[in-house]
XYZ file of C-alpha atoms in Angstrom:
710
model
C 103.971 126.986 131.331
C 106.021 126.580 134.482
C 109.695 125.873 134.179
C 109.234 122.479 135.776
C 107.190 121.194 132.842
C 107.871 118.685 130.178
C 109.162 121.140 127.572
C 112.275 123.353 127.694
C 111.537 126.824 129.107
C 111.376 130.049 127.184
C 114.878 131.057 126.231
C 115.928 127.489 125.487
C 117.759 127.300 122.113
C 114.837 125.980 120.078
C 112.362 128.521 121.477
C 113.805 131.260 119.279
C 111.700 134.108 117.920
C 111.749 136.104 114.743
C 111.959 139.897 114.811
C 108.164 139.994 114.634
C 107.974 138.358 118.051
C 106.119 135.367 116.657
C 107.381 131.825 117.219
C 109.674 130.594 114.487
C 108.732 127.200 113.096
C 111.450 124.623 112.433
C 112.240 124.009 108.785
C 110.187 120.809 108.878
C 107.064 122.952 108.950
C 107.874 124.565 105.634
C 105.223 124.482 102.951
C 107.066 121.778 101.047
C 107.180 119.395 104.026
C 103.841 120.113 105.665
C 102.417 116.920 104.233
C 104.665 115.002 106.600
C 102.840 116.515 109.555
C 99.331 116.206 108.165
C 99.989 112.547 107.419
C 96.824 110.766 106.359
C 94.758 113.132 108.473
C 96.730 112.400 111.642
C 97.622 115.803 113.089
C 101.058 115.429 114.657
C 102.622 118.275 116.618
C 106.402 118.647 116.405
C 108.664 118.438 119.431
C 112.049 119.697 118.202
C 115.486 118.819 119.601
C 117.109 118.718 122.136
C 114.364 116.441 123.410
C 114.864 112.854 122.258
C 112.352 110.029 122.492
C 112.788 106.301 122.962
C 110.908 103.240 124.165
C 111.516 100.683 126.890
C 108.942 97.908 126.843
C 105.474 99.377 126.466
C 106.458 102.804 127.841
C 107.783 105.821 125.969
C 110.461 108.083 127.407
C 112.128 111.365 126.598
C 115.672 112.451 127.237
C 116.683 116.101 127.278
C 120.206 116.442 125.956
C 120.730 119.906 127.422
C 122.139 119.782 130.950
C 120.837 123.250 131.642
C 117.279 122.494 130.586
C 114.625 122.921 133.222
C 112.880 119.765 132.015
C 114.919 117.788 134.536
C 114.671 120.323 137.357
C 111.473 119.026 138.931
C 113.046 116.969 141.707
C 109.797 115.553 143.016
C 108.719 114.269 139.625
C 112.170 113.044 138.714
C 112.728 111.094 141.909
C 109.262 109.586 141.948
C 109.755 108.232 138.442
C 113.420 107.304 138.250
C 113.424 105.418 141.542
C 110.994 102.914 140.018
C 112.893 102.416 136.783
C 115.352 99.739 135.821
C 118.952 101.049 135.594
C 118.758 100.507 131.840
C 116.246 103.333 131.710
C 118.753 105.727 133.271
C 120.666 105.872 130.042
C 124.120 107.337 130.587
C 122.840 109.411 133.456
C 120.235 111.086 131.266
C 116.949 110.609 133.088
C 114.082 109.636 130.822
C 110.577 110.370 132.013
C 107.695 108.067 131.056
C 104.823 109.449 129.018
C 101.853 107.112 129.548
C 99.060 106.460 127.032
C 96.985 107.848 125.409
C 99.815 110.059 124.156
C 101.727 108.365 121.342
C 105.030 109.375 119.771
C 106.480 108.945 116.319
C 109.302 110.357 114.221
C 109.747 111.952 110.813
C 113.323 112.629 109.845
C 115.076 114.259 112.783
C 111.878 115.557 114.357
C 109.542 113.839 116.791
C 105.773 114.160 116.974
C 103.066 113.288 119.433
C 99.417 112.405 118.955
C 96.800 112.306 121.684
C 93.401 110.667 121.719
C 90.484 111.583 124.037
C 88.978 111.058 126.491
C 92.001 111.945 128.563
C 93.205 114.582 130.933
C 96.122 115.225 128.619
C 97.894 117.578 130.975
C 97.846 115.176 133.888
C 98.882 112.294 131.640
C 101.954 114.208 130.535
C 102.912 115.892 133.772
C 102.258 112.901 135.986
C 103.010 113.937 139.560
C 103.919 117.517 138.696
C 100.871 119.176 140.270
C 102.091 122.709 139.679
C 102.513 122.200 135.982
C 99.301 120.186 135.732
C 97.254 123.024 137.117
C 98.621 125.352 134.466
C 97.163 123.236 131.669
C 93.603 122.515 130.702
C 92.137 119.423 132.329
C 89.149 119.190 130.019
C 88.811 115.805 128.374
C 86.257 116.512 125.650
C 87.606 116.169 122.142
C 86.635 119.664 120.995
C 89.101 121.161 123.478
C 92.126 119.237 122.236
C 93.554 122.262 120.486
C 93.569 124.281 123.697
C 95.133 121.386 125.591
C 97.932 121.182 123.052
C 98.419 124.935 123.115
C 98.568 124.913 126.887
C 101.305 122.306 126.828
C 103.445 124.568 124.695
C 101.755 127.929 124.254
C 104.427 129.503 122.068
C 105.081 126.624 119.733
C 101.764 124.818 119.802
C 99.709 127.865 118.943
C 101.584 128.327 115.707
C 100.478 124.873 114.611
C 97.244 123.858 116.289
C 95.321 127.100 116.598
C 94.858 127.216 112.842
C 93.148 123.844 112.832
C 89.390 123.712 113.155
C 88.514 122.074 116.523
C 85.888 119.891 114.889
C 88.473 118.665 112.386
C 90.876 117.980 115.223
C 88.238 115.944 117.023
C 87.520 113.752 114.013
C 91.226 113.357 113.289
C 91.958 112.215 116.811
C 89.225 109.583 116.542
C 91.047 108.103 113.558
C 94.498 107.960 115.131
C 96.293 104.641 115.192
C 96.738 104.491 118.975
C 94.879 101.196 119.193
C 97.036 99.699 116.464
C 100.301 100.730 118.097
C 99.282 99.637 121.580
C 98.044 96.249 120.388
C 101.218 95.715 118.366
C 103.345 96.436 121.425
C 101.185 94.200 123.603
C 101.315 91.351 121.094
C 105.091 91.545 120.845
C 105.321 91.114 124.621
C 103.046 88.050 124.893
C 104.812 85.349 126.865
C 103.018 82.258 125.564
C 101.739 81.039 122.227
C 99.069 78.782 123.737
C 97.162 78.520 127.020
C 95.349 75.219 127.675
C 92.279 75.322 129.915
C 91.148 71.904 131.173
C 89.848 70.077 134.238
C 92.763 68.039 135.547
C 91.026 64.862 136.746
C 89.270 64.493 133.374
C 92.156 64.846 130.955
C 95.525 65.687 132.485
C 97.040 62.224 132.266
C 96.359 61.481 128.617
C 94.943 63.853 126.023
C 96.218 67.171 127.413
C 99.673 65.782 128.158
C 99.978 64.473 124.576
C 98.747 67.797 123.184
C 101.184 69.713 125.369
C 104.128 67.494 124.370
C 103.348 67.822 120.652
C 103.027 71.604 120.883
C 106.355 71.884 122.687
C 107.943 69.566 120.128
C 106.907 72.050 117.426
C 108.522 74.887 119.373
C 105.189 76.365 120.497
C 105.447 77.931 123.952
C 102.507 76.451 125.854
C 101.146 77.069 129.347
C 99.551 74.417 131.546
C 99.398 74.938 135.280
C 101.364 71.861 136.339
C 104.333 72.919 134.228
C 104.673 76.634 134.725
C 103.662 77.558 138.285
C 106.597 77.989 140.632
C 106.407 76.697 144.180
C 104.567 79.043 146.474
C 103.093 81.148 143.646
C 99.438 82.061 144.011
C 97.468 80.130 141.455
C 94.830 82.736 140.560
C 97.127 85.663 139.582
C 99.518 83.305 137.803
C 96.829 81.706 135.652
C 95.199 85.058 134.983
C 98.510 86.487 133.767
C 99.093 83.407 131.614
C 95.716 83.801 129.915
C 96.371 87.487 129.264
C 99.856 86.671 128.006
C 98.856 84.052 125.411
C 98.069 84.411 121.714
C 95.764 81.383 121.585
C 93.629 79.612 124.181
C 92.566 75.979 123.816
C 89.522 75.138 125.966
C 89.149 71.378 126.515
C 85.490 70.776 127.384
C 84.980 67.463 129.228
C 82.034 65.961 131.124
C 82.898 67.611 134.433
C 84.534 70.797 133.107
C 81.611 73.017 134.187
C 81.625 71.584 137.721
C 84.933 73.357 138.366
C 84.522 76.966 139.444
C 88.135 77.459 138.518
C 87.552 76.281 134.935
C 84.517 78.548 134.665
C 86.582 81.544 135.734
C 89.222 80.629 133.180
C 86.805 80.382 130.262
C 85.163 83.679 131.266
C 88.528 85.448 131.200
C 89.510 83.742 127.957
C 86.375 84.987 126.209
C 86.993 88.469 127.580
C 90.474 88.357 126.000
C 88.840 87.317 122.735
C 86.547 90.350 122.857
C 89.117 92.877 124.044
C 92.146 91.962 121.937
C 91.116 89.245 119.506
C 92.730 86.240 121.192
C 92.087 83.095 119.133
C 89.963 80.564 121.061
C 89.826 76.908 119.974
C 87.232 74.734 121.765
C 87.889 70.990 121.977
C 84.954 68.731 122.877
C 86.475 65.666 124.549
C 83.911 62.984 125.377
C 81.110 65.528 125.364
C 78.892 66.770 122.536
C 79.130 70.446 121.514
C 75.369 70.901 121.910
C 75.573 69.652 125.520
C 78.000 72.474 126.294
C 76.293 75.084 124.128
C 72.757 74.479 125.406
C 73.710 73.485 128.949
C 72.264 69.966 129.028
C 73.370 66.713 130.658
C 76.308 67.084 133.037
C 76.517 70.804 132.263
C 72.936 71.334 133.413
C 73.744 69.503 136.662
C 76.886 71.581 137.223
C 75.142 74.910 136.718
C 72.270 73.828 138.922
C 74.817 73.436 141.716
C 76.359 76.825 140.944
C 72.931 78.474 141.041
C 72.211 76.976 144.464
C 75.549 77.960 145.965
C 75.397 80.482 148.841
C 75.431 83.997 147.455
C 78.163 85.017 149.819
C 80.636 82.647 148.187
C 79.400 82.685 144.630
C 77.652 85.716 143.203
C 74.763 85.204 140.806
C 76.290 87.750 138.402
C 79.432 85.669 138.142
C 77.433 82.576 137.204
C 75.678 84.582 134.478
C 79.083 85.560 133.125
C 80.162 81.918 133.108
C 77.035 80.873 131.211
C 77.543 83.533 128.559
C 81.246 82.763 128.139
C 80.704 79.015 127.910
C 77.973 79.362 125.290
C 80.133 81.743 123.215
C 83.141 79.432 123.401
C 81.106 76.350 122.498
C 79.687 78.163 119.444
C 83.127 78.739 117.921
C 84.667 76.551 115.250
C 86.626 73.836 117.049
C 87.292 70.105 117.321
C 84.913 67.268 118.251
C 86.570 64.066 119.494
C 83.618 61.986 118.265
C 84.268 63.120 114.684
C 88.065 62.736 114.717
C 89.483 59.405 115.850
C 91.813 58.181 117.231
C 92.821 60.829 119.778
C 96.295 61.100 118.241
C 94.732 62.313 114.987
C 92.735 64.906 116.931
C 95.935 66.154 118.561
C 97.588 66.394 115.123
C 94.710 68.498 113.782
C 94.795 70.883 116.739
C 98.564 71.338 116.462
C 98.286 71.932 112.696
C 95.607 74.591 113.220
C 97.720 76.372 115.840
C 100.828 76.244 113.649
C 98.872 77.641 110.705
C 97.659 80.550 112.813
C 101.072 81.365 114.282
C 102.816 81.111 110.914
C 100.275 83.338 109.154
C 100.615 85.865 111.964
C 104.385 86.052 111.700
C 104.122 86.280 107.903
C 102.896 89.867 108.010
C 104.597 91.191 111.155
C 107.441 92.935 109.372
C 108.680 96.337 108.352
C 106.461 96.359 105.267
C 103.703 98.274 107.029
C 105.492 101.591 107.284
C 102.997 104.300 106.387
C 100.100 101.850 106.108
C 98.438 102.332 109.496
C 95.711 104.739 108.275
C 94.558 102.291 105.587
C 94.673 99.356 108.018
C 92.447 101.281 110.415
C 90.025 102.284 107.644
C 89.607 98.682 106.469
C 89.158 97.556 110.067
C 86.489 100.192 110.561
C 84.454 98.543 107.794
C 84.966 95.107 109.318
C 83.759 96.335 112.704
C 80.818 98.501 111.601
C 78.294 96.184 113.272
C 76.373 95.385 110.081
C 74.898 91.904 109.717
C 75.144 92.202 105.934
C 77.805 90.173 104.123
C 80.176 92.905 102.961
C 82.955 92.869 100.374
C 86.031 95.102 100.382
C 88.439 95.585 97.472
C 92.061 96.764 97.652
C 93.581 97.688 94.289
C 97.077 98.772 93.337
C 100.087 98.080 91.133
C 102.364 95.135 91.849
C 104.520 95.604 94.933
C 102.389 98.400 96.395
C 101.597 96.564 99.647
C 98.092 95.191 99.020
C 98.887 91.762 100.441
C 100.621 93.217 103.502
C 97.611 95.416 104.301
C 95.160 92.536 103.899
C 97.417 90.240 105.909
C 97.688 92.544 108.889
C 93.945 93.211 108.913
C 93.374 89.443 108.751
C 95.764 88.761 111.636
C 94.220 91.433 113.825
C 90.586 90.565 113.110
C 90.180 86.878 112.267
C 89.708 85.740 115.876
C 86.474 87.739 115.965
C 84.896 85.468 113.337
C 83.653 81.893 113.543
C 85.945 80.770 110.717
C 88.507 82.393 108.452
C 90.673 81.776 105.406
C 93.537 83.722 103.815
C 93.828 82.388 100.269
C 97.191 83.768 99.136
C 98.472 84.193 95.571
C 95.270 83.184 93.807
C 96.852 83.883 90.410
C 99.913 81.692 91.023
C 97.918 78.918 92.671
C 95.472 78.911 89.769
C 98.333 78.532 87.286
C 99.780 75.618 89.293
C 96.528 73.825 90.056
C 92.936 74.745 89.185
C 90.001 76.701 90.542
C 88.312 73.590 91.962
C 91.372 72.830 94.080
C 91.507 76.438 95.272
C 87.837 76.411 96.214
C 88.231 73.133 98.102
C 91.059 74.689 100.114
C 88.818 77.657 100.906
C 85.852 75.505 101.953
C 88.095 73.114 103.869
C 89.453 75.901 106.058
C 86.047 77.505 106.581
C 84.289 74.229 107.476
C 87.206 72.607 109.289
C 87.378 69.757 106.725
C 90.832 69.781 105.074
C 89.952 66.738 102.937
C 86.748 68.212 101.458
C 86.364 67.558 97.721
C 83.598 69.303 95.765
C 84.133 69.118 92.008
C 80.794 70.512 90.804
C 80.513 74.042 89.370
C 78.177 74.906 92.235
C 79.435 75.187 95.790
C 78.085 71.779 96.787
C 75.095 70.190 98.463
C 72.379 71.962 100.363
C 73.957 70.721 103.591
C 77.264 72.418 102.735
C 75.543 75.688 101.907
C 73.506 75.552 105.123
C 76.673 75.059 107.169
C 78.284 78.043 105.450
C 75.247 80.244 106.096
C 75.567 79.569 109.816
C 79.154 80.816 109.950
C 80.320 84.397 110.283
C 83.519 84.248 108.241
C 86.474 86.425 107.289
C 87.956 85.590 103.886
C 90.873 87.188 102.051
C 91.308 86.422 98.342
C 94.773 87.716 97.536
C 95.974 88.685 94.046
C 92.848 87.879 92.032
C 93.384 88.373 88.302
C 90.056 87.673 86.676
C 86.347 87.966 87.338
C 86.091 84.247 86.492
C 88.378 83.397 89.416
C 86.399 85.615 91.764
C 82.973 84.320 90.746
C 84.032 80.672 90.940
C 85.569 81.038 94.401
C 82.794 83.183 95.842
C 79.760 82.364 93.703
C 77.427 84.342 95.962
C 78.717 86.209 99.044
C 75.297 85.529 100.587
C 76.334 81.867 100.917
C 78.103 82.964 104.114
C 76.586 83.864 107.469
C 75.448 87.303 108.693
C 78.290 89.695 109.463
C 80.767 87.927 107.164
C 83.484 89.999 105.487
C 85.358 89.271 102.250
C 88.536 91.162 101.279
C 89.842 91.001 97.703
C 93.233 92.301 96.554
C 93.888 92.840 92.860
C 95.753 94.938 90.321
C 92.627 95.340 88.197
C 89.951 97.780 89.362
C 87.421 96.173 87.004
C 87.470 92.981 89.109
C 86.224 94.808 92.205
C 83.798 97.164 90.480
C 80.821 95.567 92.271
C 82.253 95.301 95.805
C 80.785 97.373 98.629
C 83.929 99.410 99.374
C 87.128 100.006 97.401
C 90.592 101.279 98.322
C 93.379 102.305 95.957
C 96.972 101.909 97.114
C 99.002 105.107 97.034
C 102.788 105.382 97.041
C 104.588 106.025 100.316
C 105.528 109.565 101.294
C 109.195 110.593 101.177
C 109.568 110.179 104.938
C 107.912 106.749 105.041
C 109.952 105.632 102.017
C 113.154 106.534 103.834
C 111.969 104.769 106.992
C 111.033 101.550 105.162
C 114.274 101.551 103.176
C 116.320 102.125 106.350
C 114.568 99.311 108.193
C 115.753 96.919 105.468
C 119.210 98.390 104.895
C 120.190 99.212 108.497
C 117.572 97.456 110.680
C 116.657 100.831 112.152
C 114.246 103.644 111.318
C 116.753 106.127 109.867
C 120.099 105.843 108.098
C 123.462 106.628 109.720
C 124.794 110.069 108.893
C 127.418 108.821 106.426
C 124.712 106.967 104.454
C 122.013 109.618 104.611
C 122.417 111.150 101.136
C 122.860 107.728 99.521
C 119.727 106.508 101.292
C 117.798 109.520 100.008
C 118.870 108.631 96.453
C 117.808 105.024 96.939
C 114.426 106.009 98.360
C 113.894 108.449 95.493
C 114.628 105.681 92.976
C 111.756 103.578 94.361
C 109.240 106.439 94.054
C 107.215 105.217 97.025
C 106.884 101.564 95.904
C 107.293 99.321 99.003
C 108.557 96.325 97.011
C 111.370 98.341 95.438
C 112.338 99.890 98.780
C 112.577 96.483 100.448
C 114.435 94.804 97.584
C 116.985 97.598 97.269
C 117.392 98.020 101.035
C 117.969 94.302 101.567
C 120.479 94.197 98.699
C 122.513 97.130 100.072
C 122.453 95.918 103.677
C 125.999 95.690 105.151
C 127.617 96.936 101.939
C 130.258 99.659 101.783
C 129.736 103.222 100.583
C 131.572 102.403 97.342
C 129.275 99.442 96.702
C 126.276 101.682 97.342
C 127.534 104.218 94.808
C 128.006 101.525 92.180
C 124.598 99.951 92.780
C 122.747 103.271 92.649
C 124.456 104.177 89.362
C 123.179 100.908 87.883
C 119.677 101.687 89.117
C 119.561 104.771 86.905
C 119.850 102.727 83.714
C 118.371 99.340 84.622
C 115.745 97.661 86.775
C 116.383 95.079 89.481
C 115.393 91.616 88.230
C 113.057 90.828 91.148
C 111.216 94.130 90.758
C 111.090 93.664 86.977
C 109.534 90.201 87.300
C 106.797 91.399 89.670
C 105.869 94.323 87.431
C 106.183 92.283 84.219
C 103.263 90.083 85.314
C 100.895 93.020 84.833
C 102.206 93.636 81.313
C 101.955 89.974 80.322
C 98.231 89.934 81.191
C 97.407 92.750 78.747
C 95.949 92.054 75.317
C 97.977 93.035 72.243
C 96.411 96.475 71.806
C 96.823 97.297 75.502
C 100.486 96.227 75.335
C 101.030 98.525 72.362
C 99.463 101.464 74.183
C 101.461 100.752 77.350
C 104.810 100.603 75.525
C 104.013 103.800 73.613
C 103.252 105.599 76.869
C 106.288 104.169 78.686
C 108.742 104.986 75.916
C 107.367 108.208 74.459
C 104.409 109.866 76.151
C 104.606 109.556 79.949
C 103.442 112.854 81.465
C 101.758 114.041 78.277
C 98.205 115.334 77.843
C 95.713 112.554 77.409
C 93.775 114.303 74.641
C 96.920 114.955 72.572
C 98.210 111.404 73.010
C 94.820 109.897 72.152
C 94.586 111.956 68.960
C 98.104 110.940 67.899
C 97.592 107.230 68.591
C 94.156 107.235 66.932
C 95.765 108.643 63.800
C 98.062 105.592 63.832
C 95.097 103.223 63.983
C 95.376 102.511 67.731
C 92.195 102.751 69.844
C 93.786 104.977 72.462
C 90.767 105.673 74.662
C 90.047 101.977 75.205
C 93.701 101.176 75.889
C 94.202 104.097 78.266
C 91.076 103.223 80.238
C 92.206 99.588 80.527
C 95.628 100.659 81.821
C 94.013 102.913 84.424
C 91.785 100.055 85.605
C 94.803 97.736 85.863
C 96.745 100.250 88.021
C 99.432 100.769 85.376
C 98.808 104.483 84.812
C 96.882 107.283 86.485
C 95.154 110.367 85.098
C 95.596 113.768 86.728
C 94.404 117.023 85.159
C 94.131 115.276 81.776
C 97.764 114.173 81.986
C 98.907 110.561 81.909
C 101.211 109.568 84.749
C 103.094 106.267 84.926
C 105.201 105.152 87.895
C 108.904 105.501 87.142
C 109.577 101.799 87.721
C 106.731 100.748 85.419
C 108.180 103.078 82.802
C 111.616 101.485 83.244
C 110.044 98.052 82.954
C 108.316 99.036 79.696
C 111.500 100.459 78.221
C 113.431 97.357 79.296
C 110.919 95.209 77.377
C 111.582 97.253 74.233
C 115.367 97.069 74.770
C 115.103 93.284 74.926
C 113.724 93.301 71.361
C 117.292 94.011 70.240
C 119.749 94.441 73.134
C 122.738 95.487 71.008
C 121.170 97.210 67.988
C 118.725 100.054 68.810
C 117.808 100.419 65.141
C 115.941 97.099 65.312
C 113.746 98.128 68.249
C 110.096 99.108 67.830
C 110.527 102.432 69.667
C 113.417 104.853 70.245
C 113.473 107.571 72.930
C 117.155 108.048 73.751
C 118.678 110.974 71.830
C 122.163 109.457 71.679
C 120.833 106.187 70.272
C 118.705 107.960 67.673
C 121.603 110.189 66.703
C 123.967 107.232 66.491
C 121.563 105.358 64.241
C 121.421 108.247 61.773
C 125.198 108.597 61.814
C 125.527 104.907 61.043
C 123.367 105.489 57.960
C 125.794 108.158 56.775
C 123.562 111.097 57.716
C 125.715 113.437 59.848
C 123.675 116.577 59.311
C 121.375 115.852 62.266
C 121.723 118.236 65.224
């Protein structure tokens, strides 16, 4: 590579060589840590210090901390980039060069990694205007050549990593990268408006739309309408186009003369394109016009399009009119609001505002730090949702309490629900069932799907033939969160085929037996060490990694959680803004006891076991965790306990796992089980059903006058 490239030249401190002449890998590439690089199949190539990476807006930048490094010596490239950057980008005089998509950057510990996804001229993307350096790298864009592109970017270092990877494997890995997820998350965080309202001014500006706008603003919802937001002298077309692109939700108010406005037609066409490209939620409102008139282009809509068709081709292209027709029909087919069915108009406004609030609140519910390490699973679930099948498909996500099932389902729901006619996220099915009943839960589900909040069906079946027919016409996305019994599932769903073609149903549960008949299943795994530290740090320090003085303490805290997201978040939030001494004290307590919030979440799983399963669980937690299954089963069977049945039930309920005939229980579940036994007699161990602590056993024998025990 030329010295004007994006990586430090040969001879730079980190380009050191062993006596063999081969490149020396940083310690992060040791055998013990290699799993951090091959994370979920995402091949990530290390870029060691002194290069540092950061983000400004949607762009990613690097800073080279070495003043002598040749990375900053390319004057042409440096000047062409830095002259266009805000002074904030020129951080302390250290010039940071933008790396445009499709290259993405992430960090593990102190190291930084990049991923690239084809098709892309990777070299030109990285080197930008540096023609000399660009010519030295491969410009092929086919996925099979990714390894050579990476090697050409850093021949010495890259070859030691990427050349040992099969090109075909690399190609498939790159296809599964989370570039789309990251880019859409960044884009969503930069959206300027919550709602864009499309309407024809003379029809509705003075009454309905103004009331809707005022109510949305009163609820704190940032809303765009052209009369409010356009500054004097601003061109209307670019401004409205940017507003549509910069909104989470679009409300299209169809009125009698809406289609006669070319401007309105262009708006709805762009709105539907945003729905297709990034899942913008579109809510049609039919004000003084029937949905079928809009959908099938009759009445005033037929007259309007007849005029568009006859317009001179020089001013109005036929292709554009086709695009308008398609967009209008798609928009009118979505679940929305009909003014003839909801009266007076004030009630219609209330319903629209409530629907928008519900969407925005559910979206913010899952946009938090809880998704660290979960991107690969999110993408895999989304792949099933987007596979193009017209079959009604069911997806199950199973894992122990606090493992992140709800967060995964919530993010998938937020990212995908706009692509369906109707949707419903039914949270905490277990808790809601205990508070109310299954009929009430099902009415909530049907009410959201059909747009009838006051629906009341009390029969065991799902309702009348009319209700079932309406459901069969809707492509729906449903999430049933925290289902605890097959009875709950069957009552809420009855038959998945009740819903329209292409519908998707996601079920989260702690019990694998509940989802045994679904089409696809996923089991939640614990977070890796690096992701555990990142999630903990985001809660404790509001940043990705701990400060130096807290690093070792943070490692201890992350190790305590053993990859359980709930425990990481609870402990991180508790320790936030506390002193080092308070950290030391809290972590010492963690060794012997379990946080109450974590205990209560895990205890729910234990409470749902039958008596024999509880006995088996406590025996494993107190005495046999890590032991051979066959030995434990033989011992428990000799005590009259049906071990095989109990062990299988605990596996299905995500309370233990089996690996090489050994029983493994999560450390926090084990602590929870032992805490349950301690509560049998908090002060007198001799009255407990099980003893495992040597000091307590020894003390009990001494109390009986037997001091001969060693």
